[in-house]
Amino acid sequence: MKTIITLLALAGLALAPITSNAQTDKKWSVDVSLNALAAGLSGDVTVKGIPANLDVGFDQVLEHLNAGAMGAVRVGYDRWAINTEFIYMDLGGSQGGARVDFEQLTVEPTLRYRVCDYFEALAGARYNNLSGSVSLTGPLGTQRASSGTVDWWDPIVGGVVRLPISKKFSVNVHGDIGGFDVGSDLTWQAFPYLNWQISRRCSVQAGYRWIFNDYSQGSGRSKFRYDVLAQGPQLGITLHF
C-alpha cells in the first residue's frame, strides 16, 4: 500500500505541468472523475484451500461495505489519452456458516486512441490486489479459518462507444476483455452509462457496471481462487480541465 501511495503522489507531481499546459494548449485535456459503485458480488472464492460461496446483492452492499473509493484520471493530447482508474473495496459478510472478508484494490491504466467521434479503442492492463479471509463455523464454533494476499496483472483490450442524443446528453458503452491466461483465465468488463454535460468544466454519469474475474493459483491447501462477478449501479462526476 505504501508503494501505491508513493506512485499516486509521483503521478500527481507528473500531472502538474501537464495540467498547466492544458490551460494554454487546447489539444491537451485533463479529466478527473470521482465515482460511487454499489457493487454486488457473486461467485466462488477459495483461500488457502478453503472454499466459500460469495453472494451479496448490490442492494445489500452498504450492510457489508467497510470502506470504499473509486475514481479515474485521464490525460489526453489530440486523439491520444492515458487513462488510469482505481477501485478500492473492503467487504465482509456471512452466509450458510461461512464468513468471507475481502479487501480489493484494482488499478487499471490504459492507452486510448480516438478512432472517430463515436469510438475510442483502448489497450492496457488491470492490476488486482486481494486480501481475503474465509472462516467456516459449525455447531461448536469456528472450525476452519484461513487468510492470504495475492496480486496479479491482466492485459486487456477494448473500446468505448459514444452515441450523442443531444448537445448535452450521450449514451456511452465501455467494454473490455482480457486475462488470456497471463493472470486471470478470463476477465471482462461492461459499463453502459448516460453522460450529461452540465457545463464545459463538469459532467455527470449514471450507468450499470459488470466486472468479472476468474483467477486461480496453487493447489490443495495453498490454492487461491477468485471466480467472482461484481455488478451494480454507478454514479460519477467528472471535472474537465
GROMACS .gro file of C-alpha atoms in nm:
model
  241
    1MET     CA    1   0.000   0.000   0.000
    2LYS     CA    2   0.293   0.237   0.073
    3THR     CA    3   0.423   0.170  -0.277
    4ILE     CA    4   0.084   0.253  -0.430
    5ILE     CA    5   0.058   0.577  -0.232
    6THR     CA    6   0.408   0.675  -0.346
    7LEU     CA    7   0.318   0.604  -0.710
    8LEU     CA    8   0.000   0.811  -0.681
    9ALA     CA    9   0.199   1.100  -0.535
   10LEU     CA   10   0.452   1.081  -0.817
   11ALA     CA   11   0.167   1.069  -1.069
   12GLY     CA   12   0.024   1.385  -0.915
   13LEU     CA   13   0.359   1.562  -0.949
   14ALA     CA   14   0.387   1.445  -1.309
   15LEU     CA   15   0.037   1.575  -1.388
   16ALA     CA   16   0.109   1.924  -1.254
   17PRO     CA   17   0.296   2.056  -1.561
   18ILE     CA   18   0.054   1.882  -1.796
   19THR     CA   19  -0.241   2.048  -1.623
   20SER     CA   20  -0.064   2.382  -1.660
   21ASN     CA   21  -0.008   2.318  -2.031
   22ALA     CA   22  -0.374   2.222  -2.068
   23GLN     CA   23  -0.466   2.578  -1.980
   24THR     CA   24  -0.280   2.715  -2.285
   25ASP     CA   25  -0.292   2.432  -2.541
   26LYS     CA   26  -0.639   2.322  -2.644
   27LYS     CA   27  -0.502   1.989  -2.769
   28TRP     CA   28  -0.426   1.891  -2.410
   29SER     CA   29  -0.703   1.781  -2.174
   30VAL     CA   30  -0.714   1.656  -1.816
   31ASP     CA   31  -1.023   1.488  -1.668
   32VAL     CA   32  -1.062   1.388  -1.303
   33SER     CA   33  -1.353   1.162  -1.201
   34LEU     CA   34  -1.497   1.053  -0.868
   35ASN     CA   35  -1.739   0.761  -0.875
   36ALA     CA   36  -1.970   0.566  -0.646
   37LEU     CA   37  -2.030   0.199  -0.731
   38ALA     CA   38  -2.285  -0.008  -0.537
   39ALA     CA   39  -2.127  -0.339  -0.641
   40GLY     CA   40  -2.287  -0.668  -0.551
   41LEU     CA   41  -2.059  -0.973  -0.559
   42SER     CA   42  -2.146  -1.328  -0.661
   43GLY     CA   43  -1.929  -1.632  -0.727
   44ASP     CA   44  -1.683  -1.869  -0.561
   45VAL     CA   45  -1.370  -1.791  -0.363
   46THR     CA   46  -1.105  -2.022  -0.220
   47VAL     CA   47  -0.843  -1.904   0.030
   48LYS     CA   48  -0.562  -2.149   0.113
   49GLY     CA   49  -0.777  -2.444   0.014
   50ILE     CA   50  -1.093  -2.337   0.199
   51PRO     CA   51  -1.380  -2.271  -0.046
   52ALA     CA   52  -1.679  -2.045   0.012
   53ASN     CA   53  -1.966  -1.902  -0.188
   54LEU     CA   54  -1.999  -1.525  -0.217
   55ASP     CA   55  -2.343  -1.376  -0.282
   56VAL     CA   56  -2.400  -1.013  -0.185
   57GLY     CA   57  -2.657  -0.818  -0.388
   58PHE     CA   58  -2.583  -0.454  -0.472
   59ASP     CA   59  -2.886  -0.357  -0.263
   60GLN     CA   60  -2.709  -0.510   0.039
   61VAL     CA   61  -2.366  -0.362  -0.025
   62LEU     CA   62  -2.393  -0.088   0.239
   63GLU     CA   63  -2.454  -0.358   0.501
   64HIS     CA   64  -2.124  -0.527   0.409
   65LEU     CA   65  -1.908  -0.233   0.296
   66ASN     CA   66  -1.644  -0.131   0.550
   67ALA     CA   67  -1.473   0.120   0.318
   68GLY     CA   68  -1.462   0.211  -0.049
   69ALA     CA   69  -1.323   0.460  -0.301
   70MET     CA   70  -1.331   0.488  -0.679
   71GLY     CA   71  -1.208   0.735  -0.937
   72ALA     CA   72  -1.009   0.799  -1.254
   73VAL     CA   73  -0.759   1.043  -1.406
   74ARG     CA   74  -0.734   1.092  -1.781
   75VAL     CA   75  -0.466   1.293  -1.960
   76GLY     CA   76  -0.524   1.344  -2.332
   77TYR     CA   77  -0.344   1.502  -2.623
   78ASP     CA   78  -0.528   1.532  -2.953
   79ARG     CA   79  -0.659   1.179  -3.032
   80TRP     CA   80  -0.443   1.002  -2.771
   81ALA     CA   81  -0.508   0.963  -2.398
   82ILE     CA   82  -0.375   0.781  -2.094
   83ASN     CA   83  -0.650   0.684  -1.851
   84THR     CA   84  -0.594   0.538  -1.503
   85GLU     CA   85  -0.886   0.412  -1.296
   86PHE     CA   86  -0.881   0.275  -0.943
   87ILE     CA   87  -1.136   0.087  -0.732
   88TYR     CA   88  -1.094   0.004  -0.363
   89MET     CA   89  -1.345  -0.202  -0.164
   90ASP     CA   90  -1.337  -0.357   0.183
   91LEU     CA   91  -1.626  -0.602   0.211
   92GLY     CA   92  -1.733  -0.862   0.465
   93GLY     CA   93  -2.031  -1.090   0.513
   94SER     CA   94  -2.161  -1.425   0.637
   95GLN     CA   95  -2.374  -1.688   0.469
   96GLY     CA   96  -2.453  -2.053   0.547
   97GLY     CA   97  -2.196  -2.090   0.824
   98ALA     CA   98  -1.917  -1.927   0.623
   99ARG     CA   99  -1.776  -1.578   0.671
  100VAL     CA  100  -1.585  -1.409   0.389
  101ASP     CA  101  -1.389  -1.084   0.421
  102PHE     CA  102  -1.219  -0.926   0.120
  103GLU     CA  103  -1.010  -0.616   0.072
  104GLN     CA  104  -0.968  -0.547  -0.301
  105LEU     CA  105  -0.768  -0.285  -0.488
  106THR     CA  106  -0.796  -0.261  -0.867
  107VAL     CA  107  -0.584  -0.021  -1.074
  108GLU     CA  108  -0.644  -0.002  -1.449
  109PRO     CA  109  -0.403   0.202  -1.668
  110THR     CA  110  -0.494   0.212  -2.038
  111LEU     CA  111  -0.370   0.382  -2.353
  112ARG     CA  112  -0.655   0.510  -2.569
  113TYR     CA  113  -0.693   0.632  -2.926
  114ARG     CA  114  -1.000   0.812  -3.061
  115VAL     CA  115  -1.067   0.648  -3.396
  116CYS     CA  116  -1.361   0.879  -3.467
  117ASP     CA  117  -1.614   1.090  -3.276
  118TYR     CA  118  -1.811   0.777  -3.190
  119PHE     CA  119  -1.544   0.520  -3.100
  120GLU     CA  120  -1.230   0.507  -2.885
  121ALA     CA  121  -1.004   0.199  -2.880
  122LEU     CA  122  -0.809   0.105  -2.567
  123ALA     CA  123  -0.536  -0.134  -2.457
  124GLY     CA  124  -0.373  -0.170  -2.117
  125ALA     CA  125  -0.373  -0.375  -1.801
  126ARG     CA  126  -0.581  -0.441  -1.491
  127TYR     CA  127  -0.394  -0.487  -1.162
  128ASN     CA  128  -0.571  -0.668  -0.878
  129ASN     CA  129  -0.457  -0.694  -0.517
  130LEU     CA  130  -0.676  -0.910  -0.294
  131SER     CA  131  -0.650  -0.976   0.078
  132GLY     CA  132  -0.908  -1.231   0.184
  133SER     CA  133  -1.009  -1.449   0.473
  134VAL     CA  134  -1.255  -1.738   0.495
  135SER     CA  135  -1.385  -1.896   0.815
  136LEU     CA  136  -1.624  -2.190   0.844
  137THR     CA  137  -1.839  -2.214   1.157
  138GLY     CA  138  -2.013  -2.524   1.288
  139PRO     CA  139  -2.221  -2.609   1.595
  140LEU     CA  140  -1.907  -2.599   1.813
  141GLY     CA  141  -1.784  -2.265   1.681
  142THR     CA  142  -1.521  -2.177   1.420
  143GLN     CA  143  -1.374  -2.498   1.282
  144ARG     CA  144  -1.156  -2.379   0.992
  145ALA     CA  145  -1.015  -2.038   0.908
  146SER     CA  146  -0.763  -1.910   0.658
  147SER     CA  147  -0.637  -1.582   0.512
  148GLY     CA  148  -0.397  -1.470   0.242
  149THR     CA  149  -0.299  -1.196  -0.006
  150VAL     CA  150  -0.238  -1.229  -0.379
  151ASP     CA  151  -0.189  -0.984  -0.664
  152TRP     CA  152  -0.168  -1.014  -1.042
  153TRP     CA  153  -0.178  -0.823  -1.372
  154ASP     CA  154  -0.416  -0.889  -1.664
  155PRO     CA  155  -0.369  -0.748  -2.014
  156ILE     CA  156  -0.693  -0.603  -2.152
  157VAL     CA  157  -0.821  -0.469  -2.485
  158GLY     CA  158  -1.150  -0.297  -2.559
  159GLY     CA  159  -1.319   0.025  -2.653
  160VAL     CA  160  -1.573   0.295  -2.573
  161VAL     CA  161  -1.870   0.374  -2.798
  162ARG     CA  162  -2.027   0.719  -2.769
  163LEU     CA  163  -2.367   0.793  -2.920
  164PRO     CA  164  -2.484   1.156  -2.880
  165ILE     CA  165  -2.859   1.202  -2.834
  166SER     CA  166  -2.849   1.583  -2.786
  167LYS     CA  167  -2.600   1.863  -2.729
  168LYS     CA  168  -2.567   1.775  -2.360
  169PHE     CA  169  -2.656   1.405  -2.342
  170SER     CA  170  -2.492   1.094  -2.483
  171VAL     CA  171  -2.518   0.718  -2.436
  172ASN     CA  172  -2.180   0.553  -2.382
  173VAL     CA  173  -2.074   0.189  -2.360
  174HIS     CA  174  -1.735   0.086  -2.221
  175GLY     CA  175  -1.629  -0.274  -2.277
  176ASP     CA  176  -1.308  -0.473  -2.243
  177ILE     CA  177  -1.183  -0.831  -2.222
  178GLY     CA  178  -0.853  -0.978  -2.109
  179GLY     CA  179  -0.661  -1.217  -1.891
  180PHE     CA  180  -0.572  -1.462  -2.166
  181ASP     CA  181  -0.410  -1.691  -1.902
  182VAL     CA  182  -0.142  -1.429  -1.833
  183GLY     CA  183  -0.301  -1.357  -1.495
  184SER     CA  184  -0.668  -1.449  -1.492
  185ASP     CA  185  -0.810  -1.721  -1.711
  186LEU     CA  186  -1.064  -1.458  -1.813
  187THR     CA  187  -1.157  -1.105  -1.712
  188TRP     CA  188  -1.412  -0.876  -1.875
  189GLN     CA  189  -1.597  -0.556  -1.808
  190ALA     CA  190  -1.911  -0.389  -1.945
  191PHE     CA  191  -2.032  -0.043  -1.847
  192PRO     CA  192  -2.321   0.126  -2.033
  193TYR     CA  193  -2.394   0.472  -1.900
  194LEU     CA  194  -2.567   0.803  -1.969
  195ASN     CA  195  -2.343   1.114  -1.974
  196TRP     CA  196  -2.480   1.461  -1.903
  197GLN     CA  197  -2.250   1.751  -1.992
  198ILE     CA  198  -2.367   2.007  -1.737
  199SER     CA  199  -2.109   2.265  -1.843
  200ARG     CA  200  -1.776   2.289  -2.023
  201ARG     CA  201  -1.600   2.204  -1.695
  202CYS     CA  202  -1.831   1.943  -1.546
  203SER     CA  203  -2.029   1.632  -1.644
  204VAL     CA  204  -2.211   1.358  -1.455
  205GLN     CA  205  -2.260   0.990  -1.539
  206ALA     CA  206  -2.513   0.724  -1.440
  207GLY     CA  207  -2.500   0.362  -1.552
  208TYR     CA  208  -2.460  -0.004  -1.459
  209ARG     CA  209  -2.123  -0.184  -1.442
  210TRP     CA  210  -2.024  -0.550  -1.462
  211ILE     CA  211  -1.667  -0.667  -1.380
  212PHE     CA  212  -1.578  -1.037  -1.394
  213ASN     CA  213  -1.257  -1.211  -1.282
  214ASP     CA  214  -1.170  -1.581  -1.295
  215TYR     CA  215  -0.827  -1.615  -1.134
  216SER     CA  216  -0.664  -1.910  -0.958
  217GLN     CA  217  -0.323  -2.019  -0.839
  218GLY     CA  218  -0.177  -2.307  -0.638
  219SER     CA  219  -0.345  -2.632  -0.538
  220GLY     CA  220  -0.451  -2.820  -0.230
  221ARG     CA  221  -0.406  -2.622   0.092
  222SER     CA  222  -0.226  -2.343  -0.093
  223LYS     CA  223  -0.500  -2.294  -0.353
  224PHE     CA  224  -0.641  -1.947  -0.410
  225ARG     CA  225  -0.932  -1.886  -0.646
  226TYR     CA  226  -1.138  -1.578  -0.720
  227ASP     CA  227  -1.422  -1.653  -0.964
  228VAL     CA  228  -1.646  -1.355  -0.900
  229LEU     CA  229  -1.879  -1.119  -1.086
  230ALA     CA  230  -1.914  -0.769  -0.939
  231GLN     CA  231  -2.210  -0.571  -1.067
  232GLY     CA  232  -2.422  -0.276  -0.972
  233PRO     CA  233  -2.530   0.082  -1.048
  234GLN     CA  234  -2.262   0.350  -1.071
  235LEU     CA  235  -2.281   0.728  -1.039
  236GLY     CA  236  -1.997   0.964  -1.117
  237ILE     CA  237  -1.889   1.323  -1.164
  238THR     CA  238  -1.607   1.440  -1.391
  239LEU     CA  239  -1.421   1.770  -1.389
  240HIS     CA  240  -1.267   1.877  -1.720
  241PHE     CA  241  -0.956   2.095  -1.740
   0.00000   0.00000   0.00000
